[in-house]
Coordinates of C-alpha atoms in Angstrom, one line a residue:
Chain E
X1 CA 9.8 16.1 43.7
X2 CA 9.3 15.5 40.8
X3 CA 11.6 12.6 40.1
X4 CA 8.4 10.5 38.7
X5 CA 8.0 13.0 36.0
X6 CA 11.9 12.6 34.9
X7 CA 11.9 9.4 35.4
X8 CA 9.4 8.3 33.0
X9 CA 11.1 10.6 30.1
X10 CA 14.2 9.0 30.7
X11 CA 12.7 5.6 29.9
X12 CA 11.0 6.4 27.4
X13 CA 14.6 8.5 25.5
X14 CA 16.6 4.7 26.7
X15 CA 14.1 2.6 24.4
X16 CA 13.3 5.1 21.6
X17 CA 17.2 5.3 21.5
X18 CA 17.3 1.3 21.7
X19 CA 15.1 1.1 19.1
X20 CA 16.6 3.2 16.6
X21 CA 19.8 1.2 17.4
X22 CA 18.2 -2.1 16.6
X23 CA 16.7 -0.7 13.5
X24 CA 20.1 -0.3 11.9
X25 CA 21.2 -3.6 13.2
X26 CA 20.2 -6.9 11.0
X27 CA 22.2 -9.0 13.5
X28 CA 21.7 -7.9 16.8
X29 CA 19.5 -6.9 19.6
X30 CA 19.6 -5.6 23.0
X31 CA 20.2 -7.4 25.8
X32 CA 17.7 -6.0 28.1
X33 CA 18.1 -6.9 32.3
X34 CA 15.7 -4.9 34.4
X35 CA 17.1 -5.0 37.9
X36 CA 15.3 -3.6 41.0
X37 CA 16.6 -3.6 44.0
X38 CA 16.2 -2.2 47.3
X39 CA 17.7 0.7 46.4
X40 CA 16.2 1.0 43.2
X41 CA 15.9 0.5 39.6
X42 CA 18.5 -0.4 37.0
X43 CA 18.3 -1.3 33.5
X44 CA 21.4 -2.1 32.5
X45 CA 21.0 -1.7 27.6
X46 CA 23.7 -3.7 25.9
X47 CA 24.1 -4.4 22.1
X48 CA 27.3 -6.4 22.0
X49 CA 29.1 -7.9 18.4
X50 CA 26.5 -6.4 16.1
X51 CA 27.1 -6.4 12.0
X52 CA 27.1 -2.6 12.4
X53 CA 27.7 -2.1 15.7
X54 CA 30.2 -3.3 17.4
X55 CA 28.8 -2.6 21.2
X56 CA 26.3 -0.2 22.4
X57 CA 25.2 0.1 26.0
X58 CA 22.4 2.4 27.0
X59 CA 22.0 2.3 30.7
X60 CA 19.0 3.5 33.1
X61 CA 19.6 4.0 36.9
X62 CA 17.0 5.4 40.1
X63 CA 18.6 5.5 43.0
X64 CA 16.2 6.4 46.2
X65 CA 17.8 6.4 50.1
X66 CA 16.5 7.5 53.6
X67 CA 19.9 9.3 54.2
X68 CA 22.4 11.5 52.0
X69 CA 25.8 10.6 53.3
X70 CA 27.4 14.0 54.0
X71 CA 29.9 13.4 51.4
X72 CA 27.3 14.0 48.7
X73 CA 25.9 18.0 50.2
X74 CA 29.3 19.8 50.3
X75 CA 27.1 22.5 49.1
X76 CA 24.4 22.2 51.7
X77 CA 25.3 20.5 54.9
X78 CA 21.7 21.1 55.7
X79 CA 20.6 18.1 53.7
X80 CA 23.3 15.2 55.0
X81 CA 20.9 12.5 55.9
X82 CA 18.0 13.8 54.4
X83 CA 15.7 11.6 51.9
X84 CA 17.2 11.7 48.2
X85 CA 16.1 10.6 44.6
X86 CA 18.7 10.3 42.3
X87 CA 17.8 9.4 38.5
X88 CA 20.0 8.8 35.3
X89 CA 20.6 8.2 31.5
X90 CA 24.1 7.1 30.0
X91 CA 24.8 5.4 26.8
X92 CA 27.7 5.1 24.3
X93 CA 27.8 3.5 21.7
X94 CA 31.1 1.6 19.6
X95 CA 29.9 1.4 15.5
X96 CA 32.4 -1.2 13.9
X97 CA 33.4 1.2 11.0
X98 CA 36.0 3.5 11.6
X99 CA 34.3 6.3 9.3
X100 CA 31.6 6.4 12.0
X101 CA 32.1 8.1 15.3
X102 CA 32.2 7.0 18.9
X103 CA 29.4 9.1 20.7
X104 CA 28.8 9.5 24.9
X105 CA 25.5 10.6 26.1
X106 CA 24.3 11.2 29.5
X107 CA 21.9 12.7 31.4
X108 CA 20.8 12.5 35.2
X109 CA 18.7 14.3 37.8
X110 CA 19.3 15.0 41.4
X111 CA 16.7 15.7 44.4
X112 CA 16.8 15.9 48.3
X113 CA 14.1 17.4 50.2
X114 CA 14.9 18.1 54.0
X115 CA 11.5 17.3 56.9
X116 CA 12.1 21.8 57.3
X117 CA 11.2 21.3 53.7
X118 CA 14.6 22.9 52.1
X119 CA 15.0 21.5 48.4
X120 CA 17.5 20.6 46.2
X121 CA 17.6 19.7 43.1
X122 CA 20.1 20.0 40.1
X123 CA 20.7 18.0 36.4
X124 CA 23.8 17.5 34.5
X125 CA 24.6 15.7 31.6
X126 CA 25.4 16.4 27.9
X127 CA 26.4 14.5 25.2
X128 CA 30.4 14.1 22.7
X129 CA 31.3 13.0 19.5
X130 CA 34.9 10.8 18.5
X131 CA 35.2 10.6 15.4
X132 CA 38.6 8.5 13.9
X133 CA 38.3 10.4 11.0
X134 CA 37.7 14.0 10.6
X135 CA 34.9 15.5 9.1
X136 CA 34.0 19.0 8.8
X137 CA 30.8 18.6 8.1
X138 CA 30.1 15.6 10.4
X139 CA 31.3 18.2 13.3
X140 CA 29.7 21.5 12.0
X141 CA 26.2 19.8 11.5
X142 CA 26.5 18.1 15.3
X143 CA 27.2 21.4 16.7
X144 CA 24.1 23.3 15.5
X145 CA 22.3 20.2 17.0
X146 CA 23.6 21.0 21.0
X147 CA 23.7 25.2 19.8
X148 CA 19.6 24.1 18.9
X149 CA 18.7 22.1 21.8
X150 CA 19.7 24.4 24.4
X151 CA 19.4 27.9 22.5
X152 CA 15.7 28.4 23.6
X153 CA 16.8 28.2 27.0
X154 CA 19.7 31.5 26.6
X155 CA 21.7 32.3 24.3
X156 CA 24.9 31.9 26.4
X157 CA 24.5 28.6 27.0
X158 CA 25.9 26.9 24.2
X159 CA 29.0 28.2 24.1
X160 CA 29.2 27.6 28.1
X161 CA 28.0 23.9 27.9
X162 CA 30.9 23.4 24.6
X163 CA 33.5 24.8 26.3
X164 CA 32.7 22.7 29.8
X165 CA 32.9 19.9 27.5
X166 CA 36.1 20.9 25.6
X167 CA 37.8 21.3 29.1
X168 CA 36.1 18.1 30.5
X169 CA 36.7 15.6 27.8
X170 CA 40.5 16.2 27.7
X171 CA 43.5 14.0 28.0
X172 CA 46.0 16.4 29.4
X173 CA 48.6 13.6 28.7
X174 CA 48.2 13.3 25.6
X175 CA 47.8 16.8 25.0
X176 CA 44.5 16.3 23.1
X177 CA 40.8 16.0 22.8
X178 CA 38.5 12.8 23.2
X179 CA 37.4 14.1 20.4
X180 CA 35.2 17.1 19.1
X181 CA 33.0 17.9 21.6
X182 CA 29.9 19.0 22.1
X183 CA 28.1 20.0 25.5
X184 CA 28.7 19.4 29.2
X185 CA 26.7 20.3 32.6
X186 CA 26.9 20.7 35.6
X187 CA 25.2 21.4 38.6
X188 CA 22.1 23.2 36.8
X189 CA 19.0 24.6 38.7
X190 CA 18.1 27.9 37.3
X191 CA 14.9 28.1 40.2
X192 CA 13.2 27.0 37.3
X193 CA 12.0 23.5 37.7
X194 CA 10.2 23.0 34.8
X195 CA 12.2 24.9 32.4
X196 CA 15.2 23.1 33.7
X197 CA 13.2 19.9 32.6
X198 CA 12.5 21.3 29.4
X199 CA 15.9 21.9 28.9
X200 CA 17.0 18.5 29.8
X201 CA 14.4 17.3 27.6
X202 CA 15.3 19.1 24.6
X203 CA 18.9 17.9 24.9
X204 CA 17.9 14.0 25.1
X205 CA 16.0 14.8 22.1
X206 CA 18.3 16.1 19.6
X207 CA 20.5 12.9 20.3
X208 CA 19.3 10.8 17.5
X209 CA 18.9 14.1 15.0
X210 CA 22.3 14.9 15.6
X211 CA 24.1 11.4 15.3
X212 CA 22.3 9.4 13.1
X213 CA 22.8 11.9 10.2
X214 CA 26.0 11.7 10.8
X215 CA 25.7 7.4 10.9
X216 CA 24.0 6.7 8.3
X217 CA 26.8 9.0 6.6
X218 CA 30.1 6.7 7.3
X219 CA 29.1 3.4 8.2
X220 CA 27.8 2.4 4.5
X221 CA 32.0 3.5 3.6
X222 CA 34.1 1.3 2.7
X223 CA 36.9 0.7 4.5
X224 CA 40.3 -1.8 4.7
X225 CA 42.5 -3.1 7.6
X226 CA 44.4 0.5 7.8
X227 CA 41.2 1.8 8.4
X228 CA 40.7 -0.3 11.2
X229 CA 43.8 -0.6 13.2
X230 CA 43.8 3.6 13.3
X231 CA 40.3 3.3 15.1
X232 CA 41.6 0.2 17.0
X233 CA 44.7 2.3 18.3
X234 CA 42.7 5.7 19.2
X235 CA 39.8 3.3 21.0
X236 CA 43.5 3.3 23.7
X237 CA 42.8 7.1 24.3
X238 CA 39.5 5.9 25.5
X239 CA 39.9 3.7 27.6
X240 CA 42.9 6.0 29.0
X241 CA 39.7 8.8 29.0
X242 CA 37.5 6.9 31.1
X243 CA 39.6 5.6 33.6
X244 CA 42.2 8.0 34.1
X245 CA 40.3 11.0 34.0
X246 CA 36.2 10.7 33.8
X247 CA 34.1 11.5 36.5
X248 CA 31.4 9.0 36.0
X249 CA 33.6 6.0 35.7
X250 CA 35.3 6.9 38.7
X251 CA 32.0 7.5 41.4
X252 CA 30.4 4.7 39.7
X253 CA 34.0 2.1 40.9
X254 CA 33.5 3.8 43.7
X255 CA 30.2 4.0 45.3
X256 CA 30.2 0.0 44.6
X257 CA 27.6 0.3 41.1
X258 CA 27.5 -3.1 39.2
X259 CA 31.2 -3.6 37.8
X260 CA 29.5 -4.7 34.1
X261 CA 28.0 -1.6 33.7
X262 CA 30.2 0.6 34.5
X263 CA 32.5 -1.3 32.6
X264 CA 30.5 -1.3 29.6
X265 CA 31.3 1.9 28.4
X266 CA 34.7 0.7 27.3
X267 CA 35.4 -0.9 23.6
X268 CA 35.2 -4.1 22.2
X269 CA 38.6 -4.2 21.3
X270 CA 41.7 -2.1 21.9
X271 CA 45.6 -1.7 20.5
X272 CA 48.2 -0.2 21.8
X273 CA 50.7 -0.5 19.4
X274 CA 53.9 1.5 20.7
X275 CA 55.5 4.9 19.7
X276 CA 52.9 4.5 16.9
X277 CA 52.8 7.8 14.5
X278 CA 50.1 8.9 12.3
X279 CA 52.0 9.2 8.3
X280 CA 52.4 13.4 7.7
X281 CA 49.2 15.1 5.7
X282 CA 47.3 11.3 5.7
X283 CA 43.4 11.5 6.5
X284 CA 45.3 9.9 10.0
X285 CA 47.3 13.4 11.0
X286 CA 44.6 14.9 9.8
X287 CA 42.4 14.2 13.2
X288 CA 44.9 14.6 15.5
X289 CA 45.9 18.0 14.0
X290 CA 42.5 19.7 13.2
X291 CA 40.1 17.3 14.8
X292 CA 41.2 16.8 18.9
X293 CA 41.8 21.0 19.6
X294 CA 39.1 22.6 21.2
X295 CA 37.5 24.8 17.5
X296 CA 34.6 26.6 17.5
X297 CA 32.6 24.9 14.7
X298 CA 29.9 27.0 14.0
X299 CA 32.3 30.2 12.9
X300 CA 35.3 28.3 11.4
Chain B
X1 CA 76.5 9.1 45.9
X2 CA 76.0 5.6 45.3
X3 CA 74.1 5.4 42.4
X4 CA 76.8 5.2 39.8
X5 CA 77.3 1.4 40.7
X6 CA 73.5 0.6 40.8
X7 CA 73.2 2.5 37.6
X8 CA 75.9 0.1 35.9
X9 CA 74.1 -2.8 37.2
X10 CA 70.5 -2.1 36.0
X11 CA 72.1 -1.5 32.5
X12 CA 74.1 -4.6 32.7
X13 CA 70.1 -6.5 33.3
X14 CA 68.7 -4.5 31.4
X15 CA 70.8 -6.2 28.3
X16 CA 70.6 -9.4 30.3
X17 CA 67.0 -9.6 30.2
X18 CA 66.6 -8.0 26.0
X19 CA 69.0 -10.5 25.4
X20 CA 67.2 -13.5 26.7
X21 CA 64.3 -12.3 25.3
X22 CA 65.1 -11.8 21.7
X23 CA 67.0 -15.5 22.2
X24 CA 63.6 -16.7 22.5
X25 CA 62.2 -15.0 19.5
X26 CA 63.2 -15.3 16.2
X27 CA 61.0 -12.9 14.2
X28 CA 61.5 -9.3 16.1
X29 CA 64.4 -7.2 18.1
X30 CA 64.4 -4.4 20.6
X31 CA 63.7 -1.4 19.8
X32 CA 67.1 0.4 21.5
X33 CA 65.9 4.5 21.9
X34 CA 69.0 6.2 24.2
X35 CA 67.8 9.7 25.3
X36 CA 70.2 11.7 27.1
X37 CA 68.6 15.4 28.4
X38 CA 69.5 17.7 30.9
X39 CA 67.8 15.8 34.1
X40 CA 69.7 12.8 32.7
X41 CA 69.2 9.6 30.5
X42 CA 66.4 7.3 29.5
X43 CA 66.9 3.7 27.6
X44 CA 63.5 2.5 26.5
X45 CA 63.8 -0.7 25.0
X46 CA 60.5 -2.1 23.5
X47 CA 59.8 -5.1 20.7
X48 CA 56.7 -5.6 19.7
X49 CA 54.4 -8.0 17.2
X50 CA 57.4 -10.8 17.5
X51 CA 56.1 -14.6 16.7
X52 CA 55.9 -15.8 20.4
X53 CA 56.4 -12.3 22.4
X54 CA 53.7 -10.3 21.2
X55 CA 55.2 -7.5 23.4
X56 CA 58.0 -6.8 26.1
X57 CA 59.2 -3.5 27.4
X58 CA 62.4 -3.0 29.3
X59 CA 63.5 0.4 30.6
X60 CA 65.8 2.0 32.2
X61 CA 65.9 5.8 33.5
X62 CA 68.1 7.4 35.6
X63 CA 67.6 11.5 37.1
X64 CA 68.9 13.7 39.0
X65 CA 68.3 17.1 39.5
X66 CA 70.1 20.1 41.4
X67 CA 67.1 20.3 44.2
X68 CA 64.6 17.8 45.7
X69 CA 60.9 19.4 45.2
X70 CA 59.0 19.5 48.6
X71 CA 56.4 17.1 47.8
X72 CA 58.7 14.1 47.0
X73 CA 60.7 14.6 50.8
X74 CA 57.8 14.8 53.1
X75 CA 60.1 11.9 55.5
X76 CA 62.7 14.2 55.6
X77 CA 61.7 17.7 55.2
X78 CA 65.3 19.4 55.1
X79 CA 66.5 17.7 52.0
X80 CA 63.4 19.8 50.1
X81 CA 66.0 21.8 47.8
X82 CA 69.4 19.2 47.9
X83 CA 70.8 17.4 44.9
X84 CA 69.2 14.3 44.4
X85 CA 68.9 10.7 41.7
X86 CA 67.3 8.1 41.0
X87 CA 67.8 5.0 38.6
X88 CA 64.8 2.5 37.8
X89 CA 64.9 -0.2 35.5
X90 CA 61.1 -1.6 34.8
X91 CA 59.7 -4.0 32.6
X92 CA 56.9 -6.3 31.0
X93 CA 56.4 -9.2 28.8
X94 CA 53.2 -9.8 27.1
X95 CA 53.7 -13.4 25.2
X96 CA 51.6 -14.2 22.6
X97 CA 50.6 -17.8 23.5
X98 CA 47.9 -17.5 26.4
X99 CA 49.4 -20.2 28.5
X100 CA 52.6 -18.4 29.2
X101 CA 52.2 -16.1 31.7
X102 CA 52.4 -11.7 31.2
X103 CA 54.9 -10.5 34.0
X104 CA 56.6 -7.3 34.8
X105 CA 59.9 -6.2 37.5
X106 CA 60.5 -3.2 38.4
X107 CA 64.3 -1.8 40.3
X108 CA 64.5 1.3 41.6
X109 CA 67.2 3.6 43.7
X110 CA 67.0 7.5 45.3
X111 CA 69.5 9.2 46.8
X112 CA 69.6 12.9 48.1
X113 CA 72.3 14.5 50.0
X114 CA 72.4 17.8 51.6
X115 CA 75.1 20.4 51.7
X116 CA 75.9 19.5 55.6
X117 CA 75.9 15.9 54.7
X118 CA 72.5 14.6 55.8
X119 CA 72.3 11.9 53.4
X120 CA 69.2 9.6 52.6
X121 CA 68.7 6.9 49.8
X122 CA 66.4 4.0 49.4
X123 CA 65.7 0.9 47.2
X124 CA 62.2 -0.5 45.4
X125 CA 60.7 -2.8 43.5
X126 CA 59.9 -6.3 43.2
X127 CA 58.8 -8.6 40.8
X128 CA 54.9 -10.4 39.9
X129 CA 53.7 -12.6 37.6
X130 CA 50.6 -12.3 35.8
X131 CA 48.9 -16.2 34.5
X132 CA 45.6 -16.1 31.5
X133 CA 46.0 -20.5 32.9
X134 CA 46.9 -20.9 36.6
X135 CA 49.5 -24.3 36.8
X136 CA 49.8 -24.9 40.3
X137 CA 53.7 -25.9 39.2
X138 CA 54.5 -22.4 38.0
X139 CA 53.3 -20.6 40.6
X140 CA 55.2 -22.6 43.2
X141 CA 58.5 -22.2 41.1
X142 CA 58.1 -18.3 40.5
X143 CA 57.5 -18.2 44.9
X144 CA 60.4 -20.8 45.5
X145 CA 62.7 -17.7 43.1
X146 CA 61.4 -14.7 45.3
X147 CA 62.3 -16.7 48.2
X148 CA 65.3 -17.5 47.4
X149 CA 65.7 -14.2 46.0
X150 CA 65.7 -12.5 49.3
X151 CA 66.3 -15.5 51.9
X152 CA 69.9 -14.5 52.6
X153 CA 69.0 -11.1 53.9
X154 CA 66.8 -12.5 56.2
X155 CA 63.5 -15.1 56.6
X156 CA 61.4 -12.2 57.2
X157 CA 61.8 -10.7 54.2
X158 CA 60.1 -13.0 52.2
X159 CA 56.7 -12.9 53.7
X160 CA 56.8 -9.6 54.1
X161 CA 57.5 -8.9 50.5
X162 CA 55.0 -11.4 48.9
X163 CA 52.2 -10.3 51.5
X164 CA 52.9 -6.9 50.2
X165 CA 53.3 -7.7 46.4
X166 CA 49.4 -9.3 46.9
X167 CA 48.2 -6.2 48.4
X168 CA 49.8 -3.8 46.0
X169 CA 48.7 -5.4 42.6
X170 CA 44.6 -6.2 43.7
X171 CA 41.6 -4.9 41.9
X172 CA 39.0 -3.7 44.7
X173 CA 36.0 -3.3 42.2
X174 CA 36.9 -7.0 40.9
X175 CA 37.4 -8.5 44.0
X176 CA 40.6 -10.3 42.3
X177 CA 44.9 -9.6 42.1
X178 CA 46.2 -8.9 38.7
X179 CA 48.1 -12.3 39.2
X180 CA 49.7 -14.6 41.8
X181 CA 52.1 -12.4 43.0
X182 CA 55.7 -12.4 43.7
X183 CA 57.8 -9.1 45.2
X184 CA 57.3 -6.0 46.3
X185 CA 58.9 -3.1 48.6
X186 CA 59.2 0.0 49.1
X187 CA 61.5 2.3 50.7
X188 CA 64.1 0.1 51.9
X189 CA 66.8 1.1 53.9
X190 CA 68.3 -0.8 56.6
X191 CA 71.6 1.5 57.0
X192 CA 73.6 -0.9 54.9
X193 CA 73.6 0.0 51.7
X194 CA 76.0 -2.6 50.2
X195 CA 73.8 -5.5 51.8
X196 CA 70.6 -3.3 50.8
X197 CA 72.0 -3.0 47.2
X198 CA 73.1 -6.9 47.0
X199 CA 69.7 -8.1 48.0
X200 CA 68.2 -6.3 45.1
X201 CA 71.0 -7.1 42.6
X202 CA 69.5 -11.1 43.9
X203 CA 66.2 -9.8 43.4
X204 CA 67.3 -8.4 39.5
X205 CA 68.9 -11.4 39.5
X206 CA 66.5 -14.0 40.5
X207 CA 63.9 -13.0 37.5
X208 CA 65.1 -14.6 34.5
X209 CA 65.6 -17.8 36.3
X210 CA 61.9 -17.5 37.5
X211 CA 60.8 -16.6 34.5
X212 CA 62.5 -18.3 31.7
X213 CA 61.5 -22.2 33.0
X214 CA 57.9 -21.3 33.2
X215 CA 57.8 -20.0 29.9
X216 CA 59.5 -22.0 27.6
X217 CA 57.5 -25.0 28.8
X218 CA 54.1 -22.7 27.9
X219 CA 55.0 -21.3 25.0
X220 CA 55.0 -24.6 22.8
X221 CA 51.5 -25.0 24.4
X222 CA 49.1 -25.2 21.3
X223 CA 46.0 -23.1 21.8
X224 CA 43.3 -21.7 19.7
X225 CA 40.6 -19.2 19.7
X226 CA 39.3 -19.8 23.3
X227 CA 42.3 -19.5 24.8
X228 CA 43.0 -16.6 22.6
X229 CA 39.8 -14.7 23.6
X230 CA 39.7 -15.8 27.1
X231 CA 43.4 -13.8 27.5
X232 CA 42.4 -11.2 25.4
X233 CA 39.5 -10.4 28.5
X234 CA 41.9 -11.0 30.8
X235 CA 44.5 -8.8 29.4
X236 CA 41.2 -6.3 30.4
X237 CA 42.1 -6.7 33.9
X238 CA 45.3 -5.8 33.5
X239 CA 45.0 -2.3 31.6
X240 CA 42.1 -1.1 34.2
X241 CA 44.6 -2.0 36.7
X242 CA 47.5 -0.3 35.4
X243 CA 45.3 3.1 34.8
X244 CA 43.3 2.9 37.6
X245 CA 45.7 2.3 40.5
X246 CA 49.3 2.1 39.5
X247 CA 51.3 4.6 41.2
X248 CA 54.1 4.0 38.5
X249 CA 51.4 4.4 36.1
X250 CA 50.1 7.8 37.7
X251 CA 53.7 8.9 38.4
X252 CA 54.9 8.9 35.2
X253 CA 51.9 10.8 34.0
X254 CA 52.4 14.0 35.8
X255 CA 55.6 14.3 36.1
X256 CA 55.8 14.6 32.6
X257 CA 57.7 11.2 31.6
X258 CA 57.8 10.6 27.8
X259 CA 54.6 9.4 27.6
X260 CA 55.5 6.5 24.9
X261 CA 58.0 4.6 27.7
X262 CA 54.9 4.7 30.8
X263 CA 52.1 3.6 27.8
X264 CA 54.6 0.7 26.8
X265 CA 53.6 -1.3 29.9
X266 CA 50.0 -1.6 27.8
X267 CA 49.0 -4.6 26.9
X268 CA 48.9 -4.7 22.4
X269 CA 45.8 -6.1 22.2
X270 CA 42.5 -5.8 24.5
X271 CA 38.8 -6.6 24.6
X272 CA 36.6 -6.0 26.9
X273 CA 33.3 -8.4 26.5
X274 CA 30.1 -7.3 28.1
X275 CA 29.0 -9.2 30.9
X276 CA 31.9 -12.4 30.3
X277 CA 31.2 -15.5 32.1
X278 CA 33.8 -18.0 32.4
X279 CA 31.9 -21.5 32.1
X280 CA 31.7 -23.4 34.9
X281 CA 34.6 -25.9 36.5
X282 CA 36.5 -25.0 33.1
X283 CA 40.0 -24.1 33.0
X284 CA 39.1 -20.3 33.0
X285 CA 37.2 -21.1 36.1
X286 CA 40.3 -22.4 37.9
X287 CA 42.1 -19.3 37.1
X288 CA 39.4 -17.0 39.1
X289 CA 39.0 -19.6 41.7
X290 CA 42.3 -20.7 42.2
X291 CA 44.9 -18.7 41.2
X292 CA 43.5 -14.7 41.5
X293 CA 43.7 -14.7 45.1
X294 CA 46.4 -14.4 47.7
X295 CA 47.4 -17.6 48.8
X296 CA 50.3 -19.3 50.3
X297 CA 51.8 -20.6 47.4
X298 CA 55.1 -22.6 49.4
X299 CA 52.9 -24.3 51.9
X300 CA 49.5 -25.3 49.5

């Protein structure tokens, strides 16, 4: 198995990302927990109530077991009962400034090996962006970085992973996307572990170059009660997505993961305003009309 | 069919409840919508940002159709394709004062009749209470009224409906109930329509006598930032229940009901604070320890 290399990369990425956030946050630092248990290691790291970052959660988990449950091996039933390992990093950043978008990223790796040598592994993950105000240059930069992250591994990958992201982060009851999307992939296994791991590393390494220029551009922008109210209202949609649809949240709740780690993705302050309507032709309406439906951001 | 009588009762109960709330609210009144559509009538009524009532939603709906979908008739497949009618009233009250509990109530009636005379109908509903601070006298009064509402129809009903309420309003991932419970019943049909309708009227008529004395006692109590923070944190659990587990919400989303009516149950302002711990031996700890696990409130 090659989990050790992936684990080491995820742990180093976690620190790189946490440091980059802390550099931007004079007031708060991450609460770093290190929880070793018989099934592995969890490192939930959460920064709360910063001056600029209202909440950020960057979690690492490593789980291993001696016997894979049948439910987890539908594709290869012969692996039921095999030894397995899974590592993941997942993060969410909720800035305080409504002009600075929320972002989420996740990378994960799974391996199992049977006694007779059958070996299965895959990678999954991606990153996506949820603005409260739409800026075309931000969406374009975000998707340029997303494309750059995966293009070396196949020119079909960006369109495929971009479409999968739009499809996954969609709220059918609101008929809108969660944000402007990005990359999303599951069950990725080309047969070449080295190359697939390199792809995952490239996605991980492109996260900060994708997000920080946007954050650094928007965070200094002045805002008032109007923008804050709009952000708190939009955060309700984030909660609706995570609790109604997100498979990661559902899996976390069902599998008995530490509940405060699962719920760390929740926005810190949220409003539900009954029958809220945005003003026609406003910046708030522009977000809904122009940014929350799938678009080809690199060919507008 | 006898839907007309039930409809008339639900509409009158809706106004009684809305008036009782408005009497207590100097600043706001209900936004009353009357939406007639080809499948029936909706009257969503919402009061927002009152001085005392931060949000209240009291909805009436009447839906009828010429052909019942097969999915809705698992118990009596011969009714598939039959004419049907359903009426319901559902309400939620979120007071501003953290000492005043949130409450929810729902009553509903369904009827279908086939051409050869097969007739099916049932009632469902109940009411439940979600305090942010635990007061024994409130929980006892609430359950006394609940028992009083149903005792005339069978002494087994209160224990049965009380247990069903505890079971339904439970958050497994938090290992706690949503509140102190109350009454919950589904598929209620003893064969005697008149008596079953009388039971439902009794539950409806006992709602205000159950809630108002508690509200009127708690609403004048002074509170500060500590109590408000606790309330906003606890409201996160309310959202978690409604979006993760509540069948009414799920059904509303899946059946294409007006989405703002479904989401009107959401608390107006909510906080998720990472890894929040209540102080040992505090009033907040007392709520968690003594009030959010099923108890026999009438035999303590």
